[in-house]
Short mmCIF file of C-alpha atoms and ligand atoms in Angstrom, two decimals:
data_model
loop_
_atom_site.label_atom_id
_atom_site.label_comp_id
_atom_site.label_asym_id
_atom_site.label_seq_id
_atom_site.Cartn_x
_atom_site.Cartn_y
_atom_site.Cartn_z
CA UNK E 1 13.45 -3.55 -44.26
CA UNK E 2 15.93 -0.65 -43.56
CA UNK E 3 18.17 -1.33 -40.42
CA UNK E 4 16.82 0.96 -38.00
CA UNK E 5 19.42 1.74 -35.83
CA UNK E 6 20.56 3.87 -37.76
CA UNK E 7 24.66 2.06 -38.14
CA UNK E 8 25.54 0.23 -41.59
CA UNK E 9 27.02 -2.63 -39.45
CA UNK E 10 25.76 -5.62 -38.99
CA UNK E 11 24.54 -5.81 -34.95
CA UNK E 12 26.59 -8.71 -32.74
CA UNK E 13 24.33 -10.52 -30.98
CA UNK E 14 25.48 -13.91 -29.29
CA UNK E 15 23.48 -16.91 -30.26
CA UNK E 16 23.22 -19.81 -27.83
CA UNK E 17 21.98 -22.68 -29.32
CA UNK E 18 21.30 -24.54 -26.03
CA UNK E 19 20.90 -28.60 -25.72
CA UNK E 20 17.11 -30.98 -27.14
CA UNK E 21 15.21 -28.88 -28.70
CA UNK E 22 16.99 -25.24 -27.91
CA UNK E 23 19.16 -25.65 -31.48
CA UNK E 24 15.42 -26.66 -33.51
CA UNK E 25 13.63 -23.02 -31.96
CA UNK E 26 17.11 -20.62 -32.00
CA UNK E 27 17.08 -22.02 -35.36
CA UNK E 28 13.57 -20.69 -36.87
CA UNK E 29 13.85 -17.24 -34.73
CA UNK E 30 17.42 -16.77 -36.30
CA UNK E 31 15.69 -17.24 -39.68
CA UNK E 32 12.82 -15.13 -39.29
CA UNK E 33 15.04 -12.27 -37.38
CA UNK E 34 17.79 -12.86 -40.72
CA UNK E 35 14.59 -12.51 -42.96
CA UNK E 36 13.05 -9.81 -41.31
CA UNK E 37 16.08 -7.38 -42.92
CA UNK E 38 17.69 -7.25 -39.97
CA UNK E 39 21.80 -7.67 -40.10
CA UNK E 40 22.85 -9.32 -37.15
CA UNK E 41 26.68 -10.62 -36.90
CA UNK E 42 25.62 -13.87 -35.16
CA UNK E 43 28.38 -15.39 -32.70
CA UNK E 44 27.38 -18.99 -32.21
CA UNK E 45 28.22 -20.07 -28.71
CA UNK E 46 28.07 -23.21 -26.70
CA UNK E 47 26.86 -23.63 -23.14
CA UNK E 48 25.03 -26.13 -21.12
CA UNK E 49 25.34 -30.00 -21.14
CA UNK E 50 27.75 -30.43 -24.10
CA UNK E 51 29.86 -27.70 -21.91
CA UNK E 52 29.61 -29.56 -18.63
CA UNK E 53 30.54 -33.09 -20.41
CA UNK E 54 33.87 -31.41 -21.17
CA UNK E 55 34.37 -31.25 -17.60
CA UNK E 56 33.38 -27.07 -16.97
CA UNK E 57 31.60 -27.24 -13.89
CA UNK E 58 29.47 -24.09 -14.58
CA UNK E 59 28.50 -25.42 -17.60
CA UNK E 60 29.34 -22.32 -19.54
CA UNK E 61 33.11 -21.92 -20.98
CA UNK E 62 35.26 -18.70 -21.17
CA UNK E 63 34.77 -18.43 -25.07
CA UNK E 64 31.21 -18.11 -24.26
CA UNK E 65 31.56 -15.42 -20.91
CA UNK E 66 33.89 -13.86 -23.80
CA UNK E 67 31.55 -13.38 -26.29
CA UNK E 68 28.31 -12.01 -24.24
CA UNK E 69 30.55 -9.34 -22.48
CA UNK E 70 31.34 -7.94 -26.05
CA UNK E 71 28.39 -8.49 -28.01
CA UNK E 72 26.03 -7.76 -24.61
CA UNK E 73 22.81 -9.28 -25.97
CA UNK E 74 22.25 -12.67 -26.24
CA UNK E 75 19.95 -15.04 -28.04
CA UNK E 76 19.63 -17.99 -25.86
CA UNK E 77 17.99 -21.74 -25.98
CA UNK E 78 17.32 -23.92 -23.08
CA UNK E 79 20.19 -25.82 -21.02
CA UNK E 80 20.68 -28.72 -18.90
CA UNK E 81 22.76 -29.80 -16.37
CA UNK E 82 22.91 -33.36 -17.00
CA UNK E 83 22.48 -35.83 -14.27
CA UNK E 84 26.19 -36.07 -11.90
CA UNK E 85 27.72 -33.13 -13.35
CA UNK E 86 27.73 -29.74 -11.58
CA UNK E 87 25.60 -28.28 -8.45
CA UNK E 88 24.53 -25.10 -10.13
CA UNK E 89 22.90 -24.60 -12.91
CA UNK E 90 24.03 -23.01 -15.91
CA UNK E 91 20.99 -20.48 -16.51
CA UNK E 92 21.39 -19.38 -13.09
CA UNK E 93 24.94 -18.81 -13.56
CA UNK E 94 24.71 -16.60 -16.46
CA UNK E 95 21.93 -14.59 -15.10
CA UNK E 96 23.89 -13.97 -12.05
CA UNK E 97 27.64 -12.93 -13.63
CA UNK E 98 26.13 -10.79 -15.85
CA UNK E 99 23.83 -9.26 -13.21
CA UNK E 100 20.57 -9.83 -15.11
CA UNK E 101 18.32 -8.48 -12.34
CA UNK E 102 15.27 -8.23 -14.19
CA UNK E 103 13.05 -10.99 -15.46
CA UNK E 104 10.32 -9.48 -18.08
CA UNK E 105 7.62 -12.93 -18.96
CA UNK E 106 4.78 -11.07 -20.65
CA UNK E 107 1.85 -12.94 -21.87
CA UNK E 108 -1.16 -12.41 -23.95
CA UNK E 109 -4.20 -13.91 -25.17
CA UNK E 110 -3.10 -15.63 -28.63
CA UNK E 111 -5.24 -15.50 -30.92
CA UNK E 112 -6.45 -19.58 -32.62
CA UNK E 113 -5.40 -21.12 -29.56
CA UNK E 114 -8.54 -22.21 -27.26
CA UNK E 115 -8.10 -22.14 -23.53
CA UNK E 116 -10.43 -21.58 -20.63
CA UNK E 117 -9.47 -18.02 -20.63
CA UNK E 118 -10.24 -17.01 -24.55
CA UNK E 119 -12.03 -14.11 -24.85
CA UNK E 120 -11.06 -13.05 -21.55
CA UNK E 121 -8.33 -10.53 -23.48
CA UNK E 122 -5.32 -11.92 -21.14
CA UNK E 123 -2.55 -9.40 -22.11
CA UNK E 124 -0.10 -8.88 -19.09
CA UNK E 125 4.12 -8.89 -18.29
CA UNK E 126 5.35 -10.49 -14.53
CA UNK E 127 8.46 -8.36 -13.72
CA UNK E 128 10.44 -10.81 -11.68
CA UNK E 129 13.20 -10.39 -9.36
CA UNK E 130 15.99 -12.33 -11.21
CA UNK E 131 18.72 -12.82 -9.08
CA UNK E 132 18.12 -11.96 -5.03
CA UNK E 133 16.04 -13.63 -2.95
CA UNK E 134 16.51 -17.37 -1.99
CA UNK E 135 17.72 -18.28 -5.22
CA UNK E 136 21.22 -16.43 -4.03
CA UNK E 137 21.13 -20.07 -3.50
CA UNK E 138 23.01 -19.67 0.03
CA UNK E 139 22.31 -22.96 1.97
CA UNK E 140 23.47 -24.61 5.22
CA UNK E 141 23.01 -27.84 7.21
CA UNK E 142 22.39 -26.54 10.41
CA UNK E 143 21.91 -29.44 11.76
CA UNK E 144 22.52 -33.46 10.59
CA UNK E 145 18.45 -32.67 9.83
CA UNK E 146 17.89 -28.97 9.67
CA UNK E 147 18.33 -27.01 6.56
CA UNK E 148 18.71 -23.40 6.12
CA UNK E 149 18.35 -21.21 3.23
CA UNK E 150 18.82 -17.24 3.55
CA UNK E 151 16.17 -15.38 1.78
CA UNK E 152 18.21 -12.36 0.94
CA UNK E 153 16.81 -8.95 -0.50
CA UNK E 154 18.39 -5.43 -0.93
CA UNK E 155 17.01 -1.89 -1.48
CA UNK E 156 18.90 -1.65 -3.84
CA UNK E 157 17.86 -5.06 -5.82
CA UNK E 158 14.40 -3.88 -4.90
CA UNK E 159 14.42 -0.39 -6.47
CA UNK E 160 15.80 -1.49 -9.86
CA UNK E 161 13.11 -4.09 -10.40
CA UNK E 162 10.15 -1.61 -8.95
CA UNK E 163 12.07 0.81 -11.28
CA UNK E 164 12.00 -1.64 -14.24
CA UNK E 165 8.03 -2.40 -14.18
CA UNK E 166 7.22 0.93 -13.74
CA UNK E 167 9.16 1.75 -17.35
CA UNK E 168 7.78 -1.12 -19.03
CA UNK E 169 4.56 -0.15 -18.36
CA UNK E 170 5.49 3.01 -20.01
CA UNK E 171 7.29 1.36 -22.70
CA UNK E 172 4.15 -0.80 -23.63
CA UNK E 173 1.68 1.78 -23.10
CA UNK E 174 0.01 -0.17 -20.19
CA UNK E 175 -1.40 1.99 -17.27
CA UNK E 176 -1.46 -0.31 -13.80
CA UNK E 177 1.00 -2.11 -11.55
CA UNK E 178 0.65 -4.56 -8.82
CA UNK E 179 4.00 -5.30 -6.39
CA UNK E 180 2.96 -8.40 -5.45
CA UNK E 181 4.21 -9.46 -1.77
CA UNK E 182 4.43 -12.03 1.11
CA UNK E 183 4.98 -8.59 3.56
CA UNK E 184 2.23 -9.76 5.67
CA UNK E 185 4.86 -12.74 6.87
CA UNK E 186 8.27 -11.64 6.08
CA UNK E 187 7.73 -8.21 7.42
CA UNK E 188 11.78 -7.24 6.53
CA UNK E 189 12.88 -8.92 3.34
CA UNK E 190 9.74 -8.91 1.25
CA UNK E 191 8.21 -5.72 3.56
CA UNK E 192 11.55 -3.69 2.00
CA UNK E 193 10.36 -4.44 -1.41
CA UNK E 194 6.77 -3.73 -0.45
CA UNK E 195 8.39 -0.21 1.19
CA UNK E 196 10.60 0.59 -2.13
CA UNK E 197 7.45 0.42 -4.35
CA UNK E 198 5.43 2.49 -2.11
CA UNK E 199 8.60 4.93 -2.21
CA UNK E 200 8.35 4.62 -6.01
CA UNK E 201 5.32 4.52 -7.19
CA UNK E 202 4.94 8.84 -6.51
CA UNK E 203 7.64 9.19 -9.52
CA UNK E 204 5.22 7.39 -12.20
CA UNK E 205 2.04 9.60 -11.79
CA UNK E 206 0.82 8.56 -15.48
CA UNK E 207 0.73 4.60 -13.41
CA UNK E 208 -1.78 3.10 -11.11
CA UNK E 209 0.04 1.58 -8.54
CA UNK E 210 -1.35 -1.28 -6.13
CA UNK E 211 0.52 -3.46 -3.62
CA UNK E 212 -1.23 -7.15 -3.64
CA UNK E 213 -0.21 -10.25 -0.78
CA UNK E 214 1.02 -12.49 -3.38
CA UNK E 215 -1.23 -15.62 -2.57
CA UNK E 216 -4.29 -12.97 -3.16
CA UNK E 217 -2.38 -12.69 -6.79
CA UNK E 218 -2.49 -16.34 -7.32
CA UNK E 219 -5.98 -16.39 -6.94
CA UNK E 220 -6.85 -13.68 -8.79
CA UNK E 221 -4.54 -14.86 -11.72
CA UNK E 222 -6.67 -17.34 -11.73
CA UNK E 223 -10.11 -15.80 -11.21
CA UNK E 224 -9.70 -12.75 -12.97
CA UNK E 225 -6.62 -12.57 -14.79
CA UNK E 226 -7.52 -9.37 -16.98
CA UNK E 227 -7.42 -7.33 -14.53
CA UNK E 228 -3.77 -7.16 -14.40
CA UNK E 229 -1.72 -5.19 -16.53
CA UNK E 230 2.11 -5.75 -15.20
CA UNK E 231 3.11 -7.74 -11.67
CA UNK E 232 6.49 -7.28 -9.91
CA UNK E 233 7.62 -9.57 -7.17
CA UNK E 234 10.39 -11.45 -5.63
CA UNK E 235 12.63 -14.05 -7.33
CA UNK E 236 11.09 -16.87 -6.32
CA UNK E 237 7.09 -15.85 -5.93
CA UNK E 238 8.08 -14.57 -9.92
CA UNK E 239 9.01 -17.48 -10.75
CA UNK E 240 5.50 -19.11 -9.61
CA UNK E 241 3.42 -17.08 -10.62
CA UNK E 242 4.81 -16.62 -14.29
CA UNK E 243 4.04 -20.18 -14.97
CA UNK E 244 0.86 -19.76 -13.83
CA UNK E 245 0.34 -16.69 -16.20
CA UNK E 246 2.12 -18.88 -18.86
CA UNK E 247 -0.70 -21.23 -18.80
CA UNK E 248 -3.45 -18.78 -18.88
CA UNK E 249 -3.00 -18.25 -23.06
CA UNK E 250 -1.79 -22.08 -23.83
CA UNK E 251 1.08 -23.32 -21.61
CA UNK E 252 4.90 -22.88 -22.35
CA UNK E 253 4.92 -23.07 -25.78
CA UNK E 254 3.65 -19.52 -25.69
CA UNK E 255 6.22 -18.15 -22.81
CA UNK E 256 8.82 -16.12 -23.71
CA UNK E 257 11.22 -14.38 -21.50
CA UNK E 258 14.10 -11.26 -21.42
CA UNK E 259 16.69 -11.28 -18.98
CA UNK E 260 17.74 -7.77 -18.48
CA UNK E 261 20.68 -6.38 -16.60
CA UNK E 262 22.18 -2.72 -16.58
CA UNK E 263 25.09 -4.66 -20.03
CA UNK E 264 23.83 -7.29 -20.72
CA UNK E 265 20.13 -8.85 -22.17
CA UNK E 266 19.35 -11.94 -22.73
CA UNK E 267 16.34 -13.78 -24.70
CA UNK E 268 15.49 -17.04 -24.04
CA UNK E 269 11.97 -18.92 -23.85
CA UNK E 270 10.27 -19.75 -20.56
CA UNK E 271 10.10 -23.66 -21.07
CA UNK E 272 13.34 -26.15 -21.00
CA UNK E 273 14.85 -28.52 -23.52
CA UNK E 274 12.10 -30.96 -24.00
CA UNK E 275 14.66 -33.72 -24.50
CA UNK E 276 11.83 -36.27 -25.84
CA UNK E 277 11.28 -33.80 -28.28
CA UNK E 278 14.69 -33.32 -29.62
CA UNK E 279 15.78 -33.13 -33.30
CA UNK E 280 12.19 -34.75 -33.93
CA UNK E 281 10.77 -31.04 -36.20
CA UNK E 282 7.75 -31.13 -33.91
CA UNK E 283 8.18 -28.49 -31.66
CA UNK E 284 6.25 -25.28 -31.03
CA UNK E 285 9.04 -22.67 -31.75
CA UNK E 286 5.94 -19.34 -30.94
CA UNK E 287 8.15 -18.83 -27.04
CA UNK E 288 11.48 -18.51 -28.81
CA UNK E 289 10.15 -16.33 -31.60
CA UNK E 290 8.63 -14.20 -29.29
CA UNK E 291 11.76 -13.53 -27.19
CA UNK E 292 13.40 -13.01 -30.60
CA UNK E 293 10.80 -10.52 -31.08
CA UNK E 294 11.78 -9.00 -27.32
CA UNK E 295 15.26 -8.76 -27.99
CA UNK E 296 14.59 -6.85 -31.34
CA UNK E 297 12.91 -3.86 -29.65
CA UNK E 298 15.12 -4.08 -26.50
CA UNK E 299 17.78 -3.24 -30.22
CA UNK E 300 15.01 -0.48 -31.02
CA UNK E 301 14.38 -2.57 -34.44
CA UNK E 302 10.78 -1.84 -33.71
CA UNK E 303 9.50 -2.53 -37.39
CA UNK E 304 11.17 -5.83 -37.07
CA UNK E 305 9.72 -6.95 -34.05
CA UNK E 306 6.35 -5.90 -35.42
CA UNK E 307 6.85 -7.59 -38.44
CA UNK E 308 7.64 -10.63 -37.24
CA UNK E 309 4.86 -10.79 -34.99
CA UNK E 310 2.02 -9.68 -37.02
CA UNK E 311 3.26 -12.59 -39.30
CA UNK E 312 3.25 -15.19 -36.39
CA UNK E 313 -0.19 -14.16 -34.80
CA UNK E 314 -1.57 -14.50 -38.54
CA UNK E 315 -0.18 -17.73 -38.66
CA UNK E 316 -1.99 -18.84 -35.38
CA UNK E 317 -5.32 -16.95 -35.99
CA UNK E 318 -5.33 -18.77 -39.93
CA UNK E 319 -4.79 -21.88 -38.12
CA UNK E 320 -4.25 -24.42 -40.87
CA UNK E 321 -0.34 -24.73 -40.22
CA UNK E 322 -0.14 -25.26 -36.65
CA UNK E 323 2.10 -27.57 -34.04
CA UNK E 324 1.29 -30.47 -32.61
CA UNK E 325 0.79 -29.06 -28.73
CA UNK E 326 -1.67 -26.77 -30.27
CA UNK E 327 -4.03 -28.96 -32.60
CA UNK E 328 -2.97 -32.54 -31.67
CA UNK E 329 -0.89 -35.25 -33.69
CA UNK E 330 -3.40 -35.72 -36.64
CA UNK E 331 -3.49 -31.89 -38.01
CA UNK E 332 -0.74 -30.44 -36.58
CA UNK E 333 3.00 -29.37 -39.15
CA UNK E 334 6.23 -29.71 -38.24
CA UNK E 335 8.09 -26.53 -36.50
CA UNK E 336 10.43 -26.27 -40.06
CA UNK E 337 6.81 -26.15 -41.95
CA UNK E 338 5.44 -24.05 -39.09
CA UNK E 339 8.05 -21.09 -39.28
CA UNK E 340 7.64 -21.30 -43.45
CA UNK E 341 4.10 -20.23 -42.58
CA UNK E 342 5.60 -17.39 -40.63
CA UNK E 343 7.62 -15.85 -43.24
CA UNK E 344 4.79 -16.66 -45.92
CA UNK E 345 2.93 -14.06 -43.47
CA UNK E 346 5.71 -11.06 -43.40
CA UNK E 347 3.70 -8.18 -43.97
CA UNK E 348 0.46 -9.39 -43.28
CA UNK E 349 -1.83 -8.41 -39.80
CA UNK E 350 -3.78 -10.32 -37.96
CA UNK E 351 -7.40 -9.15 -38.07
CA UNK E 352 -8.38 -9.93 -34.82
CA UNK E 353 -5.11 -9.30 -32.25
CA UNK E 354 -3.26 -5.80 -32.35
CA UNK E 355 0.51 -6.14 -31.73
CA UNK E 356 1.00 -3.25 -29.05
CA UNK E 357 3.12 0.05 -29.99
CA UNK E 358 5.93 0.01 -28.29
CA UNK E 359 8.42 2.40 -27.01
CA UNK E 360 12.11 2.32 -26.35
CA UNK E 361 12.64 1.04 -22.34
CA UNK E 362 14.32 3.36 -20.39
CA UNK E 363 16.24 1.37 -18.47
CA UNK E 364 17.91 3.21 -15.04
CA UNK E 365 21.49 3.70 -14.39
CA UNK E 366 22.90 1.32 -11.87
CA UNK E 367 25.83 1.35 -9.75
CA UNK E 368 27.35 -1.78 -9.57
CA UNK E 369 29.54 -0.63 -6.38
CA UNK E 370 28.83 -1.77 -2.80
CA UNK E 371 27.27 1.31 -1.16
CA UNK E 372 23.65 1.27 -0.05
CA UNK E 373 22.77 4.83 -1.34
CA UNK E 374 20.90 5.71 2.08
CA UNK E 375 21.90 9.40 2.78
CA UNK E 376 22.16 9.78 5.66
CA UNK E 377 23.06 6.64 6.91
CA UNK E 378 20.85 5.64 9.79
CA UNK E 379 22.14 5.52 13.32
CA UNK E 380 22.66 1.97 14.44
CA UNK E 381 22.72 0.41 17.96
CA UNK E 382 23.92 -3.75 18.61
CA UNK E 383 21.42 -4.79 21.42
CA UNK E 384 21.83 -8.13 21.82
CA UNK E 385 22.50 -11.23 19.85
CA UNK E 386 20.92 -14.51 18.30
CA UNK E 387 22.83 -17.69 18.83
CA UNK E 388 21.59 -20.84 16.83
CA UNK E 389 22.89 -23.53 18.76
CA UNK E 390 21.53 -27.23 18.61
CA UNK E 391 20.67 -29.63 21.17
CA UNK E 392 17.78 -32.49 21.47
CA UNK E 393 17.70 -31.96 25.52
CA UNK E 394 13.71 -30.32 26.29
CA UNK E 395 13.01 -26.34 25.78
CA UNK E 396 13.25 -26.03 29.33
CA UNK E 397 16.72 -27.91 29.82
CA UNK E 398 17.99 -25.52 27.19
CA UNK E 399 17.14 -22.51 28.38
CA UNK E 400 17.61 -22.94 32.11
CA UNK E 401 21.49 -24.35 30.80
CA UNK E 402 21.86 -21.27 28.83
CA UNK E 403 20.85 -18.65 31.89
CA UNK E 404 22.71 -20.73 34.35
CA UNK E 405 26.07 -20.74 31.76
CA UNK E 406 25.51 -16.74 31.19
CA UNK E 407 25.87 -15.93 34.86
CA UNK E 408 28.45 -12.64 35.19
CA UNK E 409 28.05 -11.69 31.73
CA UNK E 410 25.91 -8.41 30.73
CA UNK E 411 23.07 -10.53 28.83
CA UNK E 412 19.76 -11.96 29.22
CA UNK E 413 18.15 -15.04 27.56
CA UNK E 414 15.33 -13.36 26.38
CA UNK E 415 13.80 -16.24 24.79
CA UNK E 416 14.58 -19.08 23.05
CA UNK E 417 12.10 -19.84 19.52
CA UNK E 418 12.04 -23.68 17.80
CA UNK E 419 11.69 -22.94 14.22
CA UNK E 420 10.53 -19.45 14.87
CA UNK E 421 7.85 -20.07 17.61
CA UNK E 422 8.92 -19.17 21.31
CA UNK E 423 9.52 -22.25 23.09
CA UNK E 424 10.75 -20.67 26.57
CA UNK E 425 10.48 -19.46 28.58
CA UNK E 426 7.82 -21.76 28.64
CA UNK E 427 4.37 -20.60 27.67
CA UNK E 428 2.15 -23.68 26.59
CA UNK E 429 2.97 -23.27 22.79
CA UNK E 430 2.58 -27.33 21.46
CA UNK E 431 5.32 -26.62 19.02
CA UNK E 432 6.69 -30.18 17.80
CA UNK E 433 10.26 -29.92 18.63
CA UNK E 434 13.80 -30.07 16.40
CA UNK E 435 16.86 -30.05 17.32
CA UNK E 436 17.74 -25.92 16.11
CA UNK E 437 16.92 -23.22 18.61
CA UNK E 438 17.25 -19.79 18.59
CA UNK E 439 18.49 -18.18 21.73
CA UNK E 440 17.53 -14.76 21.85
CA UNK E 441 20.28 -12.88 24.42
CA UNK E 442 19.91 -9.21 25.17
CA UNK E 443 22.04 -7.02 26.53
CA UNK E 444 21.23 -6.32 30.17
CA UNK E 445 22.18 -2.61 30.18
CA UNK E 446 21.66 -1.38 26.71
CA UNK E 447 24.50 1.02 26.64
CA UNK E 448 27.33 -1.94 26.91
CA UNK E 449 29.16 -1.87 23.72
CA UNK E 450 28.63 -5.54 22.08
CA UNK E 451 32.01 -5.88 20.67
CA UNK E 452 33.35 -9.13 19.22
CA UNK E 453 35.40 -9.91 22.36
CA UNK E 454 32.11 -9.95 24.53
CA UNK E 455 30.56 -12.16 21.88
CA UNK E 456 33.62 -14.47 22.08
CA UNK E 457 33.21 -14.84 25.51
CA UNK E 458 29.29 -15.46 25.27
CA UNK E 459 29.46 -18.22 22.62
CA UNK E 460 32.42 -19.82 25.26
CA UNK E 461 29.54 -19.78 27.62
CA UNK E 462 26.95 -21.45 24.97
CA UNK E 463 29.88 -24.05 23.28
CA UNK E 464 30.62 -25.58 26.41
CA UNK E 465 26.89 -26.78 26.77
CA UNK E 466 25.59 -26.80 22.85
CA UNK E 467 27.54 -26.84 19.52
CA UNK E 468 26.50 -23.39 17.88
CA UNK E 469 25.96 -23.03 14.08
CA UNK E 470 25.83 -19.10 13.69
CA UNK E 471 25.31 -15.93 15.49
CA UNK E 472 22.75 -12.95 14.07
CA UNK E 473 23.60 -9.31 15.68
CA UNK E 474 20.35 -7.84 16.63
CA UNK E 475 20.67 -4.37 15.55
CA UNK E 476 18.42 -1.42 15.78
CA UNK E 477 18.98 0.93 12.93
CA UNK E 478 17.35 4.86 13.93
CA UNK E 479 15.92 3.17 17.12
CA UNK E 480 13.78 0.65 14.68
CA UNK E 481 14.41 -2.90 15.54
CA UNK E 482 16.52 -4.77 12.40
CA UNK E 483 14.99 -7.92 13.47
CA UNK E 484 11.97 -9.80 13.86
CA UNK E 485 9.86 -11.07 17.20
CA UNK E 486 9.55 -14.45 17.16
CA UNK E 487 5.75 -16.13 17.06
CA UNK E 488 4.29 -15.39 20.71
CA UNK E 489 7.37 -13.32 21.67
CA UNK E 490 6.08 -9.65 23.27
CA UNK E 491 8.28 -7.02 22.64
CA UNK E 492 10.76 -7.18 20.13
CA UNK E 493 13.96 -6.46 23.12
P1 NAP W 501 10.26 -28.17 -20.37
O1 NAP W 501 11.49 -29.06 -21.16
O2 NAP W 501 10.13 -27.19 -20.54
O3 NAP W 501 9.88 -29.63 -21.12
C1 NAP W 501 8.37 -29.83 -20.45
C2 NAP W 501 7.11 -29.86 -21.36
O4 NAP W 501 6.49 -28.73 -21.39
C3 NAP W 501 7.29 -31.03 -22.31
O5 NAP W 501 7.69 -32.34 -22.13
C4 NAP W 501 6.27 -30.75 -22.94
O6 NAP W 501 4.83 -31.43 -23.04
C5 NAP W 501 5.85 -28.65 -22.88
N1 NAP W 501 7.14 -27.87 -23.62
C6 NAP W 501 7.91 -27.35 -23.36
N2 NAP W 501 8.29 -26.47 -24.20
C7 NAP W 501 7.28 -26.51 -25.09
C8 NAP W 501 7.62 -26.48 -27.36
N3 NAP W 501 8.43 -25.23 -27.21
N4 NAP W 501 6.26 -26.43 -27.60
C9 NAP W 501 5.24 -27.80 -27.14
N5 NAP W 501 5.42 -28.17 -25.99
C10 NAP W 501 6.44 -27.63 -25.57
O7 NAP W 501 10.71 -29.03 -18.64
P2 NAP W 501 11.56 -30.15 -18.28
O8 NAP W 501 11.09 -31.23 -18.98
O9 NAP W 501 10.90 -30.04 -16.56
O10 NAP W 501 12.85 -29.59 -18.14
C11 NAP W 501 13.43 -30.39 -19.23
C12 NAP W 501 15.35 -29.94 -19.32
O11 NAP W 501 15.41 -28.34 -18.96
C13 NAP W 501 15.52 -30.18 -17.74
O12 NAP W 501 17.30 -30.54 -17.99
C14 NAP W 501 15.69 -28.70 -16.94
O13 NAP W 501 16.70 -28.36 -16.08
C15 NAP W 501 15.89 -27.26 -18.28
N6 NAP W 501 15.18 -26.46 -18.18
C16 NAP W 501 15.72 -25.34 -18.82
C17 NAP W 501 15.41 -23.74 -18.63
C18 NAP W 501 16.82 -23.13 -19.28
O14 NAP W 501 17.39 -22.80 -19.78
N7 NAP W 501 15.54 -21.69 -19.03
C19 NAP W 501 14.17 -23.90 -18.36
C20 NAP W 501 13.27 -24.77 -17.64
C21 NAP W 501 13.61 -26.14 -17.76
P3 NAP W 501 4.22 -32.44 -23.21
O15 NAP W 501 5.25 -33.68 -22.48
O16 NAP W 501 2.98 -32.09 -22.74
O17 NAP W 501 4.16 -32.28 -24.90
#
């Protein structure tokens, strides 16, 4: 087969064999790509368990980072974080360091693999935001018994993921994109994805755009998965939904993924290192092989991608050479024999499972500067502050104490909430209190400048009674509150 990229040299690709079954599934995939006639300059690099054990806390050594920065394309096996080493996952580190903001997880009905959904023609892609949300990993113990994780969602992050979803739909000839959010509850964070989706959708008039609440999306995926084409969603929602969708087509052995960034793209199976199967030549390499197929399409090598995908589908359809996860121990063949069968089927086309036609994926230009890109900048006013403080006293004592202490300052204690429910002034709520209080102070005269000196004076008064752990300014942007009300609160401020 001729190389389709139009250059005579081999294509540099970083390959990370990874841990457990990683070397076996990555090895099978490399072999098929090499045999498909594509000349890759594989640059093999370590990451994961062996690297943590060398004392490198990130699990990814400098030489691996340099290789990825140089090649921009990675075929990656699963990585483990051994117990007792490293606080952060090496996988998440790689995704974040190279800003691979989009995680594309396609699933389709696999011929020869019986599931409760067989015959329903499941064929969909989850496009998951990959670096923001609760997975930004910004966590703090607020009190000895109350933990907090910040859910950070940016307009820029939403724009990138929404455009990626529509572009995936176009590149694969798909007709619908569903945006799945929990915007009914998290109006500002999840709501930002919904708003951005609604703003960008008209740029893609050829594609139907629908919003769906994420819990209903999970329900619909189990009930009628064939109604979906592309689903775009936030990081944690996408993590959960995409494991669900992989189960619709036969499980983790069949779920490939691509981590897409503006400079780096990383291709890996959704599954982990399945350590109990490591080195036993029994594991199903399909998910990794399909990830390799996605890598080839990313490089514009559509013919080689189709050659491998078709041979894989022919092998699965044929049913004589399948791994133990599909047919059980008695009738199964090993990873190597399955890969040999795929090689033998090069050039054949499956009878039942057509391979989708793919166009190049048009990735939007991305800035790496900190700007909002919003023009003109909205008019901003600070109308008060939320002070989070700790106390084991009842709500009424906390409230009355604070009201006494702020005497003479230009603030009113508008309310106190406990885990988001208003508990002061008392309103009959049956809230089970914890020692973590959000105390909302609003300016009595909105024109008063709420500068750092005034915040300091307020904090000194609060601290005199209760330890505080953090402060949030209450902004309005163009007159719209940039903060939510608590459950049971009337007006925002
Ligand atoms: P896992 O490695 O995905 O394995 C869970 C189970 O899924 C296996 O025991 C096996 O099920 C099945 N399975 C997974 N891959 C398969 C394949 N290719 N063929 C057939 N069956 C397959 O999940 P885990 O045991 O939770 O995680 C193990 C390690 O991997 C952990 O250290 C975890 O942190 C890491 N991990 C890494 C990544 C990544 O690098 N992206 C992702 C997930 C997990 P049966 O037991 O039923 O046969």
